[in-house]
Structures are given as C-alpha cells and as structure tokens.
Short mmCIF file of C-alpha atoms and ligand atoms in Angstrom, two decimals:
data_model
loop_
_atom_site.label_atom_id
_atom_site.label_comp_id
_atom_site.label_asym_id
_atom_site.label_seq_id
_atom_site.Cartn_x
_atom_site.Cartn_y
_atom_site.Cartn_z
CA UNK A 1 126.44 85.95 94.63
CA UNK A 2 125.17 85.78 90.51
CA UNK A 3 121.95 86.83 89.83
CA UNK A 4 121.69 85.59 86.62
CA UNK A 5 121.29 81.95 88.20
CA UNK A 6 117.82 83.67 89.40
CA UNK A 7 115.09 84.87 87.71
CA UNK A 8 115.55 88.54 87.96
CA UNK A 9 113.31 91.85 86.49
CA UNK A 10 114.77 95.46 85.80
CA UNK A 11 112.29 97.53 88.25
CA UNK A 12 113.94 101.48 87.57
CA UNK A 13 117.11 103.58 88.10
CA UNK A 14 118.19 106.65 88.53
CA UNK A 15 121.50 108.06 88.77
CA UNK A 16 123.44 105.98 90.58
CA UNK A 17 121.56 102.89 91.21
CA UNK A 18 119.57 100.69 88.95
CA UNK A 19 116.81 98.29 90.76
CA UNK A 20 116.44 95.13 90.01
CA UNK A 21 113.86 92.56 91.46
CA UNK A 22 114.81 88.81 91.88
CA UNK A 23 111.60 86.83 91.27
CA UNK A 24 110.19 84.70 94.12
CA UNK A 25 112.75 86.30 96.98
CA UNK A 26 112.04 89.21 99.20
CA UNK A 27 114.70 91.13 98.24
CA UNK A 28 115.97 93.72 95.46
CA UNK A 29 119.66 94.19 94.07
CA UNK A 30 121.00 97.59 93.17
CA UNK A 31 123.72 97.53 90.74
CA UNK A 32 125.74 100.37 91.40
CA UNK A 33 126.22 103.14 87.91
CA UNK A 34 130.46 103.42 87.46
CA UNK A 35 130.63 106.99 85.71
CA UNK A 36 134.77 106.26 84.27
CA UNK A 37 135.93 105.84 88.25
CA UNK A 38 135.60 102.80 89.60
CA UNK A 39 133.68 102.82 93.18
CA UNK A 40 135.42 101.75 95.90
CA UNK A 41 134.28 99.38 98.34
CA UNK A 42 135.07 101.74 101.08
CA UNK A 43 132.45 103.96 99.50
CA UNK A 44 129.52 101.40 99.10
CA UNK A 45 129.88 100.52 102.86
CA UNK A 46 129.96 103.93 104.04
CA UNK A 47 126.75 104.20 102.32
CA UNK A 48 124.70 101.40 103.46
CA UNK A 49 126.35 101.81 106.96
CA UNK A 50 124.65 105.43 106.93
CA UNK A 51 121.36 103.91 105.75
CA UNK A 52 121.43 101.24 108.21
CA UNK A 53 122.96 102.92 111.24
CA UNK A 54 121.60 106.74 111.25
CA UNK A 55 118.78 107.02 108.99
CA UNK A 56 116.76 104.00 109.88
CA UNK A 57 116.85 104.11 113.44
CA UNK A 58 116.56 108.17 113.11
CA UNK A 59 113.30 107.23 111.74
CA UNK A 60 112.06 104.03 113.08
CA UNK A 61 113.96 104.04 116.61
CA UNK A 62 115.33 100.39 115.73
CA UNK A 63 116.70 98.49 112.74
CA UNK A 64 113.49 97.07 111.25
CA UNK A 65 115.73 96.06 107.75
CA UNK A 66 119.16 95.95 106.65
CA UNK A 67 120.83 96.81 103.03
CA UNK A 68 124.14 94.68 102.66
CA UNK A 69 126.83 95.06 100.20
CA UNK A 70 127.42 91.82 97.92
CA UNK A 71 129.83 90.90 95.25
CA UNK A 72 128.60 89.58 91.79
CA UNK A 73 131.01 87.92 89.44
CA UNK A 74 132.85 89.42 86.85
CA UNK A 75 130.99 87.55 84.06
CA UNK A 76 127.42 88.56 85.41
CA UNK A 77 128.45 92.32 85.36
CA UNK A 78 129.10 92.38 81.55
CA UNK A 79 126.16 90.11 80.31
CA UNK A 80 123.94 91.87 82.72
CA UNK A 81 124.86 95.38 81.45
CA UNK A 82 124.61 93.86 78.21
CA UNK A 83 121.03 92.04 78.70
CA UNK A 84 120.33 95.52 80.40
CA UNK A 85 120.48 97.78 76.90
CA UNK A 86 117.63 96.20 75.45
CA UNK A 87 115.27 96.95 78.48
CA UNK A 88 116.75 100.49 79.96
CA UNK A 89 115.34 104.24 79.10
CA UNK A 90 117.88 105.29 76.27
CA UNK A 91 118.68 108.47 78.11
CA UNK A 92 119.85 106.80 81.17
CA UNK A 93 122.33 104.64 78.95
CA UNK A 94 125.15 107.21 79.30
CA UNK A 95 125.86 105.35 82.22
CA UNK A 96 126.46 101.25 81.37
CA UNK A 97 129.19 100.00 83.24
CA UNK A 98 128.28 98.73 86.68
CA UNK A 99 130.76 97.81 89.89
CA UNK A 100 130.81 94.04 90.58
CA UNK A 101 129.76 94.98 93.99
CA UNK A 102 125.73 95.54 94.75
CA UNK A 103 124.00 96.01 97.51
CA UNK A 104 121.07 93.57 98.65
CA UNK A 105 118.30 95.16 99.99
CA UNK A 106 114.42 93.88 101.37
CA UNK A 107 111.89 94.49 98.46
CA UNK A 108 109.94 97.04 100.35
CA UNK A 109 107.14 96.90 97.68
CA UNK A 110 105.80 93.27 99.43
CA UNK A 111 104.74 91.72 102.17
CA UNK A 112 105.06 88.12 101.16
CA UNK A 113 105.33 86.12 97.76
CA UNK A 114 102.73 84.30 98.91
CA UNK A 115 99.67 86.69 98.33
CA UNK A 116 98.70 89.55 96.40
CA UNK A 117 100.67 92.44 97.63
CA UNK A 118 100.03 96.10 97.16
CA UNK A 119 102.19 99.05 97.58
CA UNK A 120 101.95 102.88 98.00
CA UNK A 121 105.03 104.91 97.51
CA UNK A 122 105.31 108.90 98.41
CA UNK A 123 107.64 111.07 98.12
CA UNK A 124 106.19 113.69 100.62
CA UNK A 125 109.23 116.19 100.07
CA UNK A 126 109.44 119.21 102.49
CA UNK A 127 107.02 119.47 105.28
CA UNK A 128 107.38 122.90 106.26
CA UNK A 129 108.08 126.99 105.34
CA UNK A 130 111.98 127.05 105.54
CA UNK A 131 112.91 130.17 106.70
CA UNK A 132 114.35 131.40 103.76
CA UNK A 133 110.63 131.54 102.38
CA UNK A 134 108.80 132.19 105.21
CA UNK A 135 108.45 135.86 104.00
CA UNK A 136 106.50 134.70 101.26
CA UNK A 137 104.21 132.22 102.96
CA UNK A 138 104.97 129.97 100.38
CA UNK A 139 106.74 126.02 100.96
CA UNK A 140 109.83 125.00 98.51
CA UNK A 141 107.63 122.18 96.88
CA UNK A 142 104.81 124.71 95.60
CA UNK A 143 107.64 127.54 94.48
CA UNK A 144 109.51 125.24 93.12
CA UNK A 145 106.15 123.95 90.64
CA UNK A 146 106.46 126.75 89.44
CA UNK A 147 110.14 126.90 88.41
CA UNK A 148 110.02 123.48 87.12
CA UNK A 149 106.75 124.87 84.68
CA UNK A 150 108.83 127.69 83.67
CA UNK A 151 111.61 124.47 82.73
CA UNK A 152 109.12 122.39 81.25
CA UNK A 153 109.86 119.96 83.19
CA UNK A 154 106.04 119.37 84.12
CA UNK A 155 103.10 120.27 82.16
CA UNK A 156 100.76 121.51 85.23
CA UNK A 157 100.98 122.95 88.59
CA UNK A 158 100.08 120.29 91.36
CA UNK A 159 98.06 121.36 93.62
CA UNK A 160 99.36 119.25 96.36
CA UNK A 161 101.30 120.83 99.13
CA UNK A 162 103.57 118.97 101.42
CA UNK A 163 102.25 121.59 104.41
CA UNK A 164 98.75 119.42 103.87
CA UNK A 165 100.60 116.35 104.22
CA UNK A 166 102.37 117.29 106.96
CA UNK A 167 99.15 119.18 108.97
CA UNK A 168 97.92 116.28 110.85
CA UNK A 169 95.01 116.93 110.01
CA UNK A 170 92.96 114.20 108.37
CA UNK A 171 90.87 116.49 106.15
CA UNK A 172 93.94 118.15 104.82
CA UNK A 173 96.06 115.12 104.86
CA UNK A 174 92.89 113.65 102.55
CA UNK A 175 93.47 116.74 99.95
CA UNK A 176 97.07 116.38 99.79
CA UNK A 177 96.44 112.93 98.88
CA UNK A 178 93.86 113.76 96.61
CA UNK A 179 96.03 116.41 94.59
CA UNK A 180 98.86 113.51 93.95
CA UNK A 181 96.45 111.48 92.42
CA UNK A 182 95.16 114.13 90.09
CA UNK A 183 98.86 114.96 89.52
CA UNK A 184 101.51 112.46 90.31
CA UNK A 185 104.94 113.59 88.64
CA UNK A 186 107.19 111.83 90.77
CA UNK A 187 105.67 111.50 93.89
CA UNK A 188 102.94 109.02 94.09
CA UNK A 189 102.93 105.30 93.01
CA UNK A 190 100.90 102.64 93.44
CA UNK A 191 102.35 99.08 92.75
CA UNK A 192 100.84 95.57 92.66
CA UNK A 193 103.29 92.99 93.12
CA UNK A 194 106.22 94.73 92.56
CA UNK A 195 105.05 95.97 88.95
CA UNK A 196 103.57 99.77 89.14
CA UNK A 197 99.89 99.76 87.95
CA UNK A 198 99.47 103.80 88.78
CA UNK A 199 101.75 106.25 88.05
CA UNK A 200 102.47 109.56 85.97
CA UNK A 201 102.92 107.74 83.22
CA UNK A 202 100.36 105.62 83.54
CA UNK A 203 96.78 107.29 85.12
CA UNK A 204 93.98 105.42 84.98
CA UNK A 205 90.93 105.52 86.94
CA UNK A 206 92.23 105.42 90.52
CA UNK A 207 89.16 105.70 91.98
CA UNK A 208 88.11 102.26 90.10
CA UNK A 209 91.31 100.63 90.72
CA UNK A 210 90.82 101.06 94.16
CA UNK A 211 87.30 100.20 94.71
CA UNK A 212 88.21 96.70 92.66
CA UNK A 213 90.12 95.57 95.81
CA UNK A 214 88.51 93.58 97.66
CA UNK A 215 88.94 95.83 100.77
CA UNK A 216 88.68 99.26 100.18
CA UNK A 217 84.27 100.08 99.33
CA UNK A 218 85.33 103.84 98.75
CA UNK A 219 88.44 105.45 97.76
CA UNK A 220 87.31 107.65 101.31
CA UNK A 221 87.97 104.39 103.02
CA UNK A 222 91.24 103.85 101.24
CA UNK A 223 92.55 107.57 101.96
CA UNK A 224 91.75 107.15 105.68
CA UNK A 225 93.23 103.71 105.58
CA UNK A 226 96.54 105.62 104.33
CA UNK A 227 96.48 108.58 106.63
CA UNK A 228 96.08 106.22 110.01
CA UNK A 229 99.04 104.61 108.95
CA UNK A 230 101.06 107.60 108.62
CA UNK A 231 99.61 108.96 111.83
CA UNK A 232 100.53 105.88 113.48
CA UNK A 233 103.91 105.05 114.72
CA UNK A 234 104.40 102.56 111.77
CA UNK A 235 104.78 99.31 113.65
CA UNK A 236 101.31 99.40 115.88
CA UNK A 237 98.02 97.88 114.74
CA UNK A 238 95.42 100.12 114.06
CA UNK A 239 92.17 99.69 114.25
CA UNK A 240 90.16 102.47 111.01
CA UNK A 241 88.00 105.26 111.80
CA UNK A 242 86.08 106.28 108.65
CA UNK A 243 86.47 110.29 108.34
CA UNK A 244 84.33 112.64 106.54
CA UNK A 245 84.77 112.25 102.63
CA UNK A 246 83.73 115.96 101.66
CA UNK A 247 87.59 117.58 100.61
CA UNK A 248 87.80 120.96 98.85
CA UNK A 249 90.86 120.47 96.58
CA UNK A 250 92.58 123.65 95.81
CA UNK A 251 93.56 126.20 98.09
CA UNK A 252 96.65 127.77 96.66
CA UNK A 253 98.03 128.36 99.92
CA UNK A 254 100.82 126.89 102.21
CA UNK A 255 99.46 126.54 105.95
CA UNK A 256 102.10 125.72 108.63
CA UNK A 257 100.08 124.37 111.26
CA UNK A 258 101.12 121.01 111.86
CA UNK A 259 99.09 119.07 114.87
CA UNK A 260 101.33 115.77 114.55
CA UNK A 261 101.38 113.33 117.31
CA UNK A 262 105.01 113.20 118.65
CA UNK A 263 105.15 109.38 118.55
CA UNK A 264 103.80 109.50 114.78
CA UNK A 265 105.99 108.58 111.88
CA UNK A 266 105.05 111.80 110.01
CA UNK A 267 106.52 113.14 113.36
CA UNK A 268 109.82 111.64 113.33
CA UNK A 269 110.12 112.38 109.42
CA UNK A 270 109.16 116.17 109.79
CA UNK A 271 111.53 116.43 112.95
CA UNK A 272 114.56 115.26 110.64
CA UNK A 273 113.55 117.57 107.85
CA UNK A 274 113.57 120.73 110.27
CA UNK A 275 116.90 119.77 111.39
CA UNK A 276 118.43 121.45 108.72
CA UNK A 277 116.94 124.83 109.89
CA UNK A 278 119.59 125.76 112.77
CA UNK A 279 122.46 125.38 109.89
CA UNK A 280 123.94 128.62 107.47
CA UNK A 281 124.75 127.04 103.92
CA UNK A 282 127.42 129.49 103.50
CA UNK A 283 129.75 127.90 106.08
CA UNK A 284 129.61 124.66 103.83
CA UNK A 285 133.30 123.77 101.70
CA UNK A 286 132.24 123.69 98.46
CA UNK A 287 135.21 121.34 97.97
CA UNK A 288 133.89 118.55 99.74
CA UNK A 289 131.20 115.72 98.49
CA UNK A 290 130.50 112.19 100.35
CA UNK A 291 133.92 112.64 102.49
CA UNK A 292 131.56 113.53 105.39
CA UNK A 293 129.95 109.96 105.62
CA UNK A 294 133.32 108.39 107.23
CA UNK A 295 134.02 111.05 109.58
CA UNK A 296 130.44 111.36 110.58
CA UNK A 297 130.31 107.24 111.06
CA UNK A 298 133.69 107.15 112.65
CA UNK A 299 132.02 110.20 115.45
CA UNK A 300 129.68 107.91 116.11
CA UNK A 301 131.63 104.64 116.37
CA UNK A 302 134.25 107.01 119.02
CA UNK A 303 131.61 108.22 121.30
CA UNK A 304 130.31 103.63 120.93
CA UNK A 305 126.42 105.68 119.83
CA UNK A 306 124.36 103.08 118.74
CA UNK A 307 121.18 104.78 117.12
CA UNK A 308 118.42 102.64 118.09
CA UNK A 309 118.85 103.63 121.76
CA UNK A 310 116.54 106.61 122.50
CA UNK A 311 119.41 108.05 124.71
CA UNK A 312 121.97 107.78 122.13
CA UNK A 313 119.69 109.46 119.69
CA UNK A 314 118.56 112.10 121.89
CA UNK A 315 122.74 112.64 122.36
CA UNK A 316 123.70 112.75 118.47
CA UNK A 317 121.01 114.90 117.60
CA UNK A 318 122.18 117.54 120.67
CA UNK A 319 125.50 117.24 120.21
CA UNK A 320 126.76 116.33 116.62
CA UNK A 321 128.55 118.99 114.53
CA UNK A 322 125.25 120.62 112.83
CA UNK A 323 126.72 120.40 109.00
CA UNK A 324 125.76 116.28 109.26
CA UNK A 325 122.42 117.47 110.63
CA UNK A 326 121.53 119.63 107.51
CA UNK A 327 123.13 116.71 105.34
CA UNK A 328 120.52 114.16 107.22
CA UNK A 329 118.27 116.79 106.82
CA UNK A 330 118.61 116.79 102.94
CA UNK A 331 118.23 112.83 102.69
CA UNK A 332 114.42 113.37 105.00
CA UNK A 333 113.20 115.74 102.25
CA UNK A 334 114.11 113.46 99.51
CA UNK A 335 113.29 109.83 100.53
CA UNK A 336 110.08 108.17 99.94
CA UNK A 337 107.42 106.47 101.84
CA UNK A 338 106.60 103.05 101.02
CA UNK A 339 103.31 101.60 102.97
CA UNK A 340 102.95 97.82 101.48
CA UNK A 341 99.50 96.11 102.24
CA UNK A 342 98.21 92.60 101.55
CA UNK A 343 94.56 91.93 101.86
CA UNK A 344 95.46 88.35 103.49
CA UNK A 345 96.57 88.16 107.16
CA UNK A 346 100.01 87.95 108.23
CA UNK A 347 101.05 87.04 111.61
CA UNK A 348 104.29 88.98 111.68
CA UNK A 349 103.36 92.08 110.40
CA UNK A 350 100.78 95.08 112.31
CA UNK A 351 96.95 94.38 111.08
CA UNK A 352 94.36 97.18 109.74
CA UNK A 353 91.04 96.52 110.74
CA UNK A 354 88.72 98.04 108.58
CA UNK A 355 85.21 96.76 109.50
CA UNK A 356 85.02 93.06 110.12
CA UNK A 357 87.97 93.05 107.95
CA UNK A 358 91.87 93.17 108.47
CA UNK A 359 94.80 93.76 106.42
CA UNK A 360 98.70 93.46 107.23
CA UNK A 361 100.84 96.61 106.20
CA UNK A 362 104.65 97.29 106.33
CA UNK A 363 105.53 100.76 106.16
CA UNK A 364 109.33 101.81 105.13
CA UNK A 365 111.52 104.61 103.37
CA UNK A 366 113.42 104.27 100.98
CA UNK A 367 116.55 106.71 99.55
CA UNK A 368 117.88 106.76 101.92
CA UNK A 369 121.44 107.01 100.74
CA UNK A 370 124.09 110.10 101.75
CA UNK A 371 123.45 113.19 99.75
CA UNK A 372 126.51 115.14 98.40
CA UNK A 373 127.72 118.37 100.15
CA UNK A 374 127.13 119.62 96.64
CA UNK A 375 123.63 119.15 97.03
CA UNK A 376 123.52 121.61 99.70
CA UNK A 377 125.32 124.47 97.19
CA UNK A 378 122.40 122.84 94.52
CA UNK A 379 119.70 123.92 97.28
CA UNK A 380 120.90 127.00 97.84
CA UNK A 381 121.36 128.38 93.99
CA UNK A 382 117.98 126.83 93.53
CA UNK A 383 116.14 128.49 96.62
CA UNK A 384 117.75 132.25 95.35
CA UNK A 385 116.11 131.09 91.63
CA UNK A 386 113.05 130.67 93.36
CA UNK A 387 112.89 133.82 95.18
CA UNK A 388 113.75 136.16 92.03
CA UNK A 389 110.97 134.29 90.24
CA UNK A 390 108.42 134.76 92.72
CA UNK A 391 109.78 138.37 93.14
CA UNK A 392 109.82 138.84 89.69
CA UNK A 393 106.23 137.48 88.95
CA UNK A 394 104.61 139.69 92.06
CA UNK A 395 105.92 142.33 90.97
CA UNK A 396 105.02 142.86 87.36
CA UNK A 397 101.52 141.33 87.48
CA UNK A 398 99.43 144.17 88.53
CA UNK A 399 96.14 142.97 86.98
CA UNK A 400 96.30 139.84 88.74
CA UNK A 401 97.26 139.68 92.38
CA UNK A 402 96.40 136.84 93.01
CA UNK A 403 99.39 134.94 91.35
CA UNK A 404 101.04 132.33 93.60
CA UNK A 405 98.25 131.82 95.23
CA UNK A 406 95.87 130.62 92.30
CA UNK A 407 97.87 128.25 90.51
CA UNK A 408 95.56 128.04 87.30
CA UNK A 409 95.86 131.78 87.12
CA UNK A 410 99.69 131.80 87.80
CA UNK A 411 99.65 128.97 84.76
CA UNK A 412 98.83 131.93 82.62
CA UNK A 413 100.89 134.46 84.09
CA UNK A 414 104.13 132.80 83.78
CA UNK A 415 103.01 132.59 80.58
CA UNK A 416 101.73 135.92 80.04
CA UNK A 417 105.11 137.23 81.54
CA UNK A 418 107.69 134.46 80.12
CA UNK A 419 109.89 134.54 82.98
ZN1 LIG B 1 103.10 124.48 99.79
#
C-alpha cells in the first residue's frame, strides 16, 4: 500500500511509532522506528494481535476496531523518512530509518470526514494506592510529580490525581478534570479535526474554546458531558444530567474510594490496572523483553479463548500465568482515552442528549501496544526512588509538615531541601 499516492500529515511519535494521518480516510498509519535491527514481521503481528485480541476486548468486551499490519514499498520508506526530517522534533531524529511494514489503524480522533469532529484524549494513568505506597497514602501519579520536579522534567506540580478520576464520583471526577486543564503535561488533549487546538504546549482559554461550540453553554455542561461518558459503558446512549458546578480544586490528598459502576468503562479500565497487584516483581527474568507476547498469544490460541466471550474472559483472567496479568496491567496504566464527539448526528454511533440537543461520540484507547518485561524492572527502580524521596523529604522538613500533602508548599521544600 504507498501512502505517498495520498495526501498524508505527520500527527506525532514517540519511540517506536510515528503517526501519520491520511487526509480524507478514517484511518492513521504508524511507521514503525528501526533502531540498527531490522523488525521482524513476526514481531509487528504479535503486537497488533495483542492489541486486537486481549486488550480491546479486555476493555470493550468485543472488537469494536482493528489495527492491521501493511507493507509500503521500498521507495516510499526512503522519501518518506526523507520528506519526514524537515517536519519531525530534532530530538526524536536519532531514530530515521523506518520498516517497510506499518500498521493501519482507525483514526480514533473522528467520527466522520464529513463534519466537524472533536476529540478528547486522557491519559488517566494509575487509578489506585498500589500497595507498595499504601503506607504513605499517597498514588504513584502524585509521588511521582514530585520526582519528575526534582528532574525538571515539569515546571509545576499538577494537582490532578488519578484517585479523583477514578472515584466515581462526579464532583471529584469534575476536579480531576479541572486540574488537567490547569496543568496538562502529557495527559490531556483536545483536538479538532485531527489537528490538536489544546494542549501543554499550547493553553489557551479552555473555558472560551469550549463555550464557542455550538453545544456546550458552560464548560460545567462540557465536564458532565465527559464524565457520563466515562461512567457509561462506552457504547450506550446517554441521555445528560447537569451536576453541580461548585469544585474545590486542590486537596493534596489521594482518596481511594472508588464508587464505579461495574458495567462502566472506568470500571473495566481500573479492574485491568489492579491486576497487577496479586504479582511480586522480583520473580520477573530480567533477561526477557517482548518474548512473552507469543507465548502468551499461543496460551490463548491452545486453550481456542476468544476474548470477546464473557466466559472466556472471566477464564483467562482466573487462570492465566499472573506475570502476563501484571504485563496487561502495565499497558492499562499507560494507554489513553480518546472520547471523539461531533455536534452533527450520526446514525451509527451512541447519541448525547444534552437538552433538546444531541451529539454522536466514539470513545476508544489507544497504546495499547505490549510493554517490555523491562518496564516492569523500570517500575520497580522507579517506585524505590519514590519512596526514599518521600522518606527523605518527611523526614527533614520539620517546620513544615505538611509537605506531600500541600503541593505549593512541597514546591518550596524540594527546593528548600534540594533532594
Ligand atoms: Zn494521587
């Protein structure tokens, strides 16, 4: 399949994949990154067979899109790299030779080319106190704020917690959602027609953008308008209830009290992050990376599972050897959440009715590709980094005792303390 017979727009990339959009199609083709080794084929389709077979019916309960692997020709490759330099971040050019195969996937950022299409992508990361932390009463996400402000890899603390998220509860699901807008990093996007129009890199006035819409009289509206859908099972139609738009913003504190409904697709999501909690990380081989994927697909294809059967779910998740559990695990606390909207109607997606209004949304997740076994070892090194610098910050601030649970005043403690 060529691309460059299409018109075709460079979207993003990170490490391994680079997006690009093909105008006036519904779908997106990631070239895959060569680092010196070339990948192999067998490699590529144990990929999208994980994405297709385990983590989209783990999450959906059926297939509701496919990725498939195509091959571009030779000639593309090079004048698309090539084309490519002028347009790509300089410090992702270390990597500029690309396989000749690619893998087609749905755009998930619209609903149709045929109207103006809006998109919402999250990256809700860890739901939950994992019980390495739980003795601290703090979540990975907010520890880790603090480790990547240390790093300057972020100028501010966010204020948003996952645990908010993740409560259930619309007035705390409102705040989390609040808190990415103030502070985005690389968790909250809005796009309009497939070209981002809010973003870390480029905050406007949300509050404006949103109110512009034709749809959406009140960013409250456009908040609860979110939250149904993530309460929802994803698919349904939903008819809005307007909640109340009073939110304080900072609390500083991690709550674990989730009240999700267990059809809800927060629900599933949360259920496949927790998986990873029945695992020990030192029984991992440090040896191994993606060789997991096969045998893991080939278990499956033995016992004839096929995922989008409730039964055969229920099954996997009870029986299957635990270290592909924490491995699923690590790909639910990494993927995002895209929920696509179109103020015209369309037939063949779920309708929003908001008022005397309605909308169509699509919700999917995206990366959802395998995660190495050296991610796990990553984790693990990062969580004991965590705990000495919590540990280290509680116990030499005396004056303040507050830290980790102000994050303004913890901005000037970590200072105060350079740790
Ligand atoms: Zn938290």
């Amino acid at each position: 399949m060529s691309v460059l017979s299409k018109k075709w727009k460079y979207i993003n990339e990170g490490n391994v994949h680079i997006v690009l959009c093909v105008i006036d199609t519904n779908y997106v083709i990631r070239l895959i990154k060569e680092d010196g080794n070339m990948t192999k084929m067998e490699t590529i389709r144990n990929s999208v067979d994980f994405v297709n077979l385990v983590m989209i019916p783990l999450l959906f309960g059926k297939r509701v899109y496919n990725e498939e692997i195509i091959q571009l020709p030779i000639e593309d490759v090079a004048e698309l790299s090539e084309k490519l330099s002028n347009i790509r971040p300089k410090h992702r050019q270390v990597k500029s030779i690309f396989s000749h195969f690619a893998i087609k996937a749905p755009n998930l950022t619209t609903i149709s080319n045929n109207c103006e299409n809006y998109c919402l992508e999250i990256k809700p990361k860890e739901g939950f106190i994992c019980r390495h932390f739980k003795r601290y009463q703090k979540c990975y996400y907010c520890l880790k704020q603090f480790l990547k402000l240390q790093e300057k890899q972020i100028d501010g603390i966010s204020n948003y917690c996952p645990l908010d998220l993740f409560s259930g509860e619309k007035t705390r699901m409102k705040r989390a959602l609040l808190n990415l807008i103030q502070n985005p990093q690389n968790n909250f996007k809005l796009f309009k027609d497939g070209n981002i129009i809010y973003s870390e890199k480029s905050k406007i006035d949300f509050e404006m953008l949103i109110t512009k819409l034709p749809i959406f009289r009140s960013i409250n509206i456009f908040l609860d308008f979110i939250i149904d859908i993530l309460l929802s099972d994803g698919t349904s139609s939903i008819i809005l209830n307007e909640s109340d738009g009073e939110i304080n913003l900072k609390t500083g504190k991690c709550y674990e009290d989730s009240n999700l409904k267990p059809n809800s697709f927060l629900n599933k999501l949360l259920t496949l992050q927790k998986l990873s909690e029945t695992f020990n990380l030192d029984l991992i081989n440090k040896n191994e990376d993606y060789e997991y994927v096969s045998k893991l697909l080939n278990d499956m294809k033995e016992l004839n599972m096929d995922l989008s059967k409730s039964d055969d779910r229920e099954k996997f998740l009870g029986t299957i050897n635990p270290k592909y559990l924490v491995l699923i695990s690590a790909v639910a606390k990494d993927c995002s959440i895209m929920i696509c909207f179109s103020p015209n109607s369309h037939q063949s997606y779920s309708s929003v009715k908001i008022g005397d209004k309605s909308l169509s949304y699509k919700l999917s997740v995206t990366d959802l590709e395998p995660k190495s076994i050296k991610s796990l070892t990553k984790r693990k090194n990062t969580e004991k980094k965590l705990i000495q610098l919590y540990e280290k910050m509680n116990g030499k601030i005396v004056i303040n005792s507050t830290a980790f649970r102000n994050p303004s005043q913890t901005i000037r403690s970590v200072a105060a303390i350079d740790c």
